[in-house]
Tab-separated table of C-alpha atoms in Angstrom:
chain	number	residue	atom	x	y	z
A	242	MET	CA	7.039	19.652	-0.546
A	243	THR	CA	5.501	16.643	-1.520
A	244	THR	CA	8.194	13.713	-2.234
A	245	ALA	CA	6.893	11.431	-4.961
A	246	ALA	CA	6.715	7.651	-4.095
A	247	PRO	CA	9.457	5.466	-5.075
A	248	PRO	CA	8.737	3.228	-8.103
A	249	SER	CA	8.221	0.334	-6.159
A	250	GLU	CA	5.122	1.769	-4.316
A	251	ARG	CA	3.202	2.863	-7.027
A	252	HIS	CA	0.308	0.937	-8.174
A	253	TYR	CA	-2.014	0.686	-10.913
A	254	ILE	CA	-5.441	-1.118	-11.583
A	255	ARG	CA	-5.153	-3.947	-13.697
A	256	PHE	CA	-8.620	-5.786	-12.712
A	257	GLY	CA	-11.797	-3.765	-11.599
A	258	ARG	CA	-14.035	-4.991	-8.895
A	259	ALA	CA	-16.659	-6.721	-11.555
A	260	ASP	CA	-13.585	-8.714	-13.131
A	261	ARG	CA	-12.745	-9.962	-9.683
A	262	LEU	CA	-16.009	-10.969	-8.784
A	263	LEU	CA	-16.546	-12.632	-12.301
A	264	HIS	CA	-13.322	-14.467	-11.614
A	265	ALA	CA	-14.205	-15.618	-8.199
A	266	GLY	CA	-17.597	-16.847	-9.440
A	267	LEU	CA	-15.770	-19.019	-12.271
A	268	MET	CA	-12.944	-20.127	-10.096
A	269	THR	CA	-15.512	-21.264	-7.501
A	270	SER	CA	-17.926	-22.793	-9.663
A	271	PHE	CA	-14.943	-24.492	-11.695
A	272	LEU	CA	-13.780	-26.006	-8.299
A	273	GLY	CA	-17.232	-27.195	-7.499
A	274	LEU	CA	-17.702	-28.740	-10.746
A	275	ALA	CA	-14.364	-30.599	-10.668
A	276	ALA	CA	-15.008	-31.926	-7.204
A	277	THR	CA	-18.556	-33.025	-7.636
A	278	GLY	CA	-17.618	-34.189	-11.424
A	279	LEU	CA	-14.399	-36.461	-10.875
A	280	PRO	CA	-16.132	-38.779	-8.415
A	281	LEU	CA	-18.847	-39.528	-11.085
A	282	LEU	CA	-16.183	-40.145	-13.622
A	283	PHE	CA	-14.021	-42.355	-11.288
A	284	SER	CA	-16.719	-44.048	-9.610
A	285	ASP	CA	-14.998	-47.518	-9.473
A	286	MET	CA	-11.920	-45.889	-7.286
A	287	PRO	CA	-12.190	-45.654	-3.628
A	288	TRP	CA	-11.400	-42.308	-3.108
A	289	ALA	CA	-14.213	-41.403	-5.088
A	290	ALA	CA	-16.551	-43.040	-2.861
A	291	THR	CA	-15.272	-41.383	0.393
A	292	LEU	CA	-15.081	-37.807	-1.395
A	293	VAL	CA	-19.056	-38.485	-2.502
A	294	ARG	CA	-19.892	-39.469	0.956
A	295	VAL	CA	-18.335	-35.900	2.290
A	296	PHE	CA	-20.966	-34.236	-0.061
A	297	GLY	CA	-23.671	-36.770	1.178
A	298	GLY	CA	-24.149	-39.367	-1.418
A	299	PHE	CA	-24.071	-39.355	-5.449
A	300	ILE	CA	-27.328	-37.728	-5.714
A	301	ILE	CA	-26.303	-34.792	-3.684
A	302	ALA	CA	-22.982	-34.539	-5.523
A	303	GLY	CA	-25.008	-34.635	-8.976
A	304	THR	CA	-27.196	-31.900	-7.550
A	305	LEU	CA	-24.434	-29.881	-6.492
A	306	HIS	CA	-22.783	-30.515	-9.711
A	307	ARG	CA	-25.866	-28.843	-11.630
A	308	PHE	CA	-25.786	-25.939	-9.284
A	309	PHE	CA	-22.090	-25.062	-9.949
A	310	ALA	CA	-23.102	-25.573	-13.652
A	311	ILE	CA	-25.705	-22.962	-13.505
A	312	VAL	CA	-23.425	-20.504	-11.633
A	313	MET	CA	-20.870	-20.918	-14.124
A	314	MET	CA	-23.163	-20.286	-16.927
A	315	ALA	CA	-24.364	-17.167	-15.120
A	316	VAL	CA	-20.894	-15.807	-14.780
A	317	PHE	CA	-20.176	-16.751	-18.641
A	318	LEU	CA	-23.212	-14.795	-19.635
A	319	ILE	CA	-22.725	-11.985	-17.458
A	320	HIS	CA	-19.281	-11.779	-18.832
A	321	VAL	CA	-20.404	-11.828	-22.575
A	322	GLY	CA	-23.128	-9.317	-21.777
A	323	ARG	CA	-20.648	-6.727	-20.281
A	324	ILE	CA	-18.491	-7.043	-23.371
A	325	GLY	CA	-21.263	-6.619	-25.804
A	326	TYR	CA	-22.402	-3.581	-23.599
A	327	ARG	CA	-19.123	-2.078	-23.445
A	328	VAL	CA	-18.591	-2.659	-27.327
A	329	PHE	CA	-21.983	-1.802	-28.815
A	330	ALA	CA	-23.422	0.647	-26.217
A	331	ARG	CA	-20.283	2.592	-25.177
A	332	GLY	CA	-18.267	2.025	-28.453
A	333	GLU	CA	-15.330	0.670	-26.741
A	334	TYR	CA	-14.171	-1.008	-29.945
A	335	GLY	CA	-10.556	-1.491	-28.576
A	336	LEU	CA	-12.143	-4.784	-26.935
A	337	LEU	CA	-12.151	-6.278	-30.312
A	338	TRP	CA	-8.842	-5.116	-31.624
A	339	GLY	CA	-5.791	-3.599	-30.036
A	340	PRO	CA	-3.484	-3.902	-26.859
A	341	GLY	CA	-6.538	-3.928	-24.877
A	342	SER	CA	-8.231	-6.982	-26.525
A	343	MET	CA	-8.399	-10.705	-25.724
A	344	VAL	CA	-8.659	-11.377	-29.383
A	345	PRO	CA	-5.583	-13.046	-30.888
A	346	GLN	CA	-3.697	-11.134	-33.239
A	347	PRO	CA	-0.575	-11.241	-35.315
A	348	ARG	CA	1.395	-10.111	-32.560
A	349	ASP	CA	0.560	-12.930	-30.036
A	350	PHE	CA	2.272	-15.353	-32.654
A	351	VAL	CA	5.403	-13.008	-33.072
A	352	GLU	CA	5.712	-13.156	-29.131
A	353	LEU	CA	5.080	-17.011	-28.895
A	354	TYR	CA	8.166	-17.303	-31.380
A	355	GLN	CA	10.219	-15.015	-29.474
A	356	HIS	CA	9.475	-16.398	-26.024
A	357	THR	CA	10.113	-19.982	-27.430
A	358	ARG	CA	13.753	-18.615	-28.474
A	359	TRP	CA	14.111	-17.085	-25.086
A	360	PHE	CA	13.143	-20.309	-23.667
A	361	LEU	CA	15.773	-22.102	-25.736
A	362	GLY	CA	18.471	-19.215	-25.100
A	363	LEU	CA	18.177	-18.216	-28.601
A	364	GLY	CA	17.154	-14.842	-27.847
A	365	PRO	CA	16.200	-12.036	-25.654
A	366	ARG	CA	13.003	-12.182	-23.685
A	367	PRO	CA	10.024	-10.498	-25.631
A	368	GLU	CA	8.329	-7.569	-24.168
A	369	PHE	CA	4.364	-7.727	-23.417
A	370	ASP	CA	1.388	-5.402	-23.241
A	371	ARG	CA	-1.643	-5.736	-21.414
A	372	TYR	CA	-2.310	-9.438	-22.315
A	373	THR	CA	-0.022	-12.481	-23.198
A	374	TYR	CA	-0.522	-14.945	-25.947
A	375	TRP	CA	-0.986	-17.733	-22.931
A	376	GLU	CA	-3.593	-15.352	-21.234
A	377	LYS	CA	-5.512	-15.355	-24.236
A	378	PHE	CA	-5.448	-19.147	-24.729
A	379	ASP	CA	-6.785	-19.506	-21.118
A	380	TYR	CA	-9.553	-17.124	-21.932
A	381	TRP	CA	-10.723	-18.620	-25.052
A	382	ALA	CA	-10.411	-21.952	-23.504
A	383	VAL	CA	-13.631	-21.070	-21.628
A	384	PHE	CA	-15.467	-20.372	-24.325
A	385	TRP	CA	-14.685	-23.676	-25.978
A	386	GLY	CA	-15.258	-25.404	-22.421
A	387	MET	CA	-18.808	-23.765	-22.343
A	388	LEU	CA	-19.731	-25.080	-25.863
A	389	VAL	CA	-18.409	-28.359	-25.490
A	390	ILE	CA	-18.785	-29.329	-22.102
A	391	GLY	CA	-21.563	-27.276	-21.263
A	392	GLY	CA	-23.537	-28.288	-24.483
A	393	SER	CA	-23.132	-31.822	-23.690
A	394	GLY	CA	-24.027	-31.281	-20.052
A	395	PHE	CA	-27.305	-29.618	-21.031
A	396	LEU	CA	-27.965	-32.968	-23.172
A	397	LEU	CA	-27.640	-35.258	-20.192
A	398	TRP	CA	-29.209	-33.045	-17.832
A	399	PHE	CA	-32.519	-32.818	-19.930
A	400	PRO	CA	-32.228	-36.272	-21.901
A	401	ALA	CA	-36.236	-36.636	-22.137
A	402	ALA	CA	-36.486	-33.191	-23.810
A	403	PHE	CA	-33.725	-33.503	-26.420
A	404	ALA	CA	-34.785	-37.360	-26.980
A	405	LYS	CA	-37.725	-35.833	-29.164
A	406	VAL	CA	-35.657	-34.415	-31.697
A	407	LEU	CA	-32.188	-36.284	-31.307
A	408	PRO	CA	-31.174	-39.807	-31.949
A	409	GLY	CA	-30.309	-42.374	-28.936
A	410	TRP	CA	-26.656	-42.324	-30.145
A	411	VAL	CA	-26.325	-38.652	-29.500
A	412	PHE	CA	-26.298	-39.247	-25.867
A	413	ASN	CA	-23.601	-41.667	-25.873
A	414	VAL	CA	-21.259	-39.275	-27.642
A	415	ALA	CA	-22.456	-36.297	-25.207
A	416	LEU	CA	-21.635	-38.611	-22.303
A	417	VAL	CA	-18.228	-39.495	-23.498
A	418	VAL	CA	-17.459	-35.758	-24.645
A	419	HIS	CA	-18.543	-34.339	-21.455
A	420	GLY	CA	-16.158	-36.980	-19.397
A	421	GLU	CA	-13.180	-36.470	-21.528
A	422	GLU	CA	-13.183	-32.961	-22.102
A	423	ALA	CA	-14.157	-31.943	-18.548
A	424	LEU	CA	-11.128	-34.198	-17.477
A	425	LEU	CA	-8.868	-32.243	-20.038
A	426	ALA	CA	-10.111	-28.932	-18.688
A	427	VAL	CA	-9.640	-29.783	-15.156
A	428	GLY	CA	-5.937	-31.115	-15.884
A	429	PHE	CA	-5.331	-27.967	-17.924
A	430	ILE	CA	-6.550	-25.436	-15.442
A	431	PHE	CA	-4.896	-27.076	-12.368
A	432	THR	CA	-1.614	-27.434	-13.823
A	433	VAL	CA	-0.649	-25.169	-16.906
A	434	HIS	CA	-2.987	-22.392	-15.912
A	435	PHE	CA	-1.721	-22.472	-12.109
A	436	PHE	CA	1.644	-22.640	-13.298
A	437	ASN	CA	1.571	-19.776	-15.706
A	438	GLY	CA	-0.654	-17.658	-13.229
A	439	HIS	CA	0.849	-18.629	-9.937
A	440	LEU	CA	3.733	-21.028	-9.690
A	441	ARG	CA	6.178	-20.076	-12.227
A	442	PRO	CA	9.439	-18.367	-11.409
A	443	GLY	CA	8.785	-14.645	-10.471
A	444	LYS	CA	5.301	-15.375	-9.159
A	445	PHE	CA	5.741	-18.311	-6.917
A	446	PRO	CA	4.030	-18.950	-4.533
A	447	MET	CA	1.045	-16.882	-5.988
A	448	ASP	CA	0.209	-13.742	-8.304
A	449	LEU	CA	-2.221	-11.927	-6.013
A	450	VAL	CA	-3.430	-9.293	-8.890
A	451	ILE	CA	-6.604	-11.274	-9.457
A	452	PHE	CA	-7.429	-10.838	-5.591
A	453	THR	CA	-6.233	-7.370	-5.014
A	454	GLY	CA	-6.819	-5.883	-8.642
A	455	VAL	CA	-3.573	-3.749	-8.582
A	456	VAL	CA	-0.086	-4.233	-9.669
A	457	SER	CA	2.892	-2.414	-8.838
A	458	GLU	CA	4.975	-0.315	-11.101
A	459	ASP	CA	7.926	-2.463	-10.832
A	460	GLU	CA	5.908	-5.515	-11.939
A	461	MET	CA	4.386	-3.606	-14.796
A	462	ARG	CA	7.986	-2.756	-16.034
A	463	GLN	CA	9.327	-6.254	-15.880
A	464	GLU	CA	6.180	-8.096	-17.023
A	465	ARG	CA	4.214	-5.773	-19.162
A	466	SER	CA	6.766	-3.119	-20.314
A	467	LEU	CA	4.722	-2.117	-23.502
A	468	GLU	CA	1.626	-1.474	-21.507
A	469	LEU	CA	3.577	0.641	-19.128
A	470	ALA	CA	5.164	2.543	-21.959
A	471	ARG	CA	1.897	2.985	-23.906
A	472	LEU	CA	-0.062	4.272	-20.941
A	473	GLU	CA	2.670	6.725	-20.166
A	474	GLN	CA	2.540	7.768	-23.783
A	475	GLU	CA	-1.230	8.284	-23.795
A	476	GLY	CA	-0.948	10.145	-20.647
A	477	THR	CA	-3.453	7.821	-19.061
A	478	LEU	CA	-1.195	5.990	-16.762
A	479	ALA	CA	-2.011	8.284	-13.772
A	480	SER	CA	-5.609	7.737	-14.018
A	481	ARG	CA	-5.036	4.189	-13.215
A	482	ALA	CA	-3.234	5.047	-10.111
A	483	ALA	CA	-4.371	2.894	-7.120
A	484	PRO	CA	-3.362	2.521	-3.313
A	485	PRO	CA	-1.361	-0.449	-2.695
A	486	PRO	CA	-3.255	-3.781	-1.481
A	487	THR	CA	-4.030	-3.740	2.318
A	488	PRO	CA	-2.330	-6.426	4.544
A	489	GLN	CA	-5.948	-7.774	4.986
A	490	GLN	CA	-6.347	-7.816	1.233
A	491	ILE	CA	-2.923	-9.867	0.673
A	492	ARG	CA	-3.893	-12.376	3.577
A	493	THR	CA	-7.268	-13.048	2.003
A	494	GLY	CA	-5.770	-13.426	-1.317
A	495	TYR	CA	-2.972	-16.105	0.175
A	496	LEU	CA	-5.881	-17.891	1.802
A	497	VAL	CA	-8.473	-18.227	-1.100
A	498	GLY	CA	-5.850	-18.701	-3.649
A	499	GLY	CA	-3.859	-21.113	-1.663
A	500	LEU	CA	-7.086	-23.161	-0.692
A	501	ALA	CA	-7.960	-23.238	-4.542
A	502	ILE	CA	-4.569	-24.502	-5.660
A	503	GLY	CA	-4.484	-26.940	-2.849
A	504	ILE	CA	-7.668	-28.355	-3.997
A	505	GLY	CA	-6.876	-28.247	-7.568
A	506	LEU	CA	-3.439	-29.993	-7.156
A	507	ILE	CA	-5.204	-32.853	-4.917
A	508	LEU	CA	-7.731	-33.573	-7.693
A	509	VAL	CA	-4.842	-33.632	-10.150
A	510	GLY	CA	-2.967	-36.050	-8.036
A	511	LEU	CA	-6.112	-38.255	-7.721
A	512	ILE	CA	-6.696	-38.235	-11.436
A	513	LEU	CA	-3.094	-39.214	-12.060
A	514	TYR	CA	-3.573	-42.067	-9.359
A	515	SER	CA	-6.876	-43.016	-11.033
A	516	LEU	CA	-5.369	-43.321	-14.565
A	517	ILE	CA	-2.293	-44.839	-13.734
A	518	GLY	CA	-4.074	-47.460	-11.658
A	519	SER	CA	-6.532	-48.312	-14.483
A	520	SER	CA	-3.677	-49.071	-16.678
A	521	HIS	CA	-2.298	-51.932	-14.604
């Protein structure tokens, strides 16, 4: 007779391999863009010159910056293409609305209100489904960044071509927008996103799900009880069963994730140092 595994040993797939690979590409390209772009933005700071020398000079740093921009654009287009294929070719309309959609819905605003009350000790902690309101905010921030930062970056990358159809003042605006929006994105990702994803209580020092792709049943019950109940009611929970992460996966997740968090926090420290230093 086979004994069922205790709840703490049951694991379920949360992110497939394609999602994890795309996140890895996005994470790597973002770190690369931040590390090569910030020295150009704070070129008058001593640390910027030191970091640029690590890359081999400003010219090489600029080339690497454009390379990482291409990687990020490719990741973004692949992701959008996959969404389009799943919706229009496979009929997965649940990606556009419902519990499995990243589209903001009325429930997200209700959960934000309930969560705020819980933070203030005025009510119980809300229950969440597959995606939370802050995860959706992070998700759509990428689209905003690709439009604003990516668009202004292309103007600055090919000024001669765009100058044939655009007035000169547009490039001055693009330069300011590209730098300021990129600075805002870096600050947000390396503080708010890192805290929500890894450093908040209950996840510290790291949430490994984006590296392993699986989540335990206990964690689902605590973090996403509505999703767990919905899958059980639909009878689809068993189809998502997966083996627990291997020790190698866990070590790799901590190594890669720890390196990313470390680099991000160092860059945030350099940004704060530069901004405080320039104010005096």
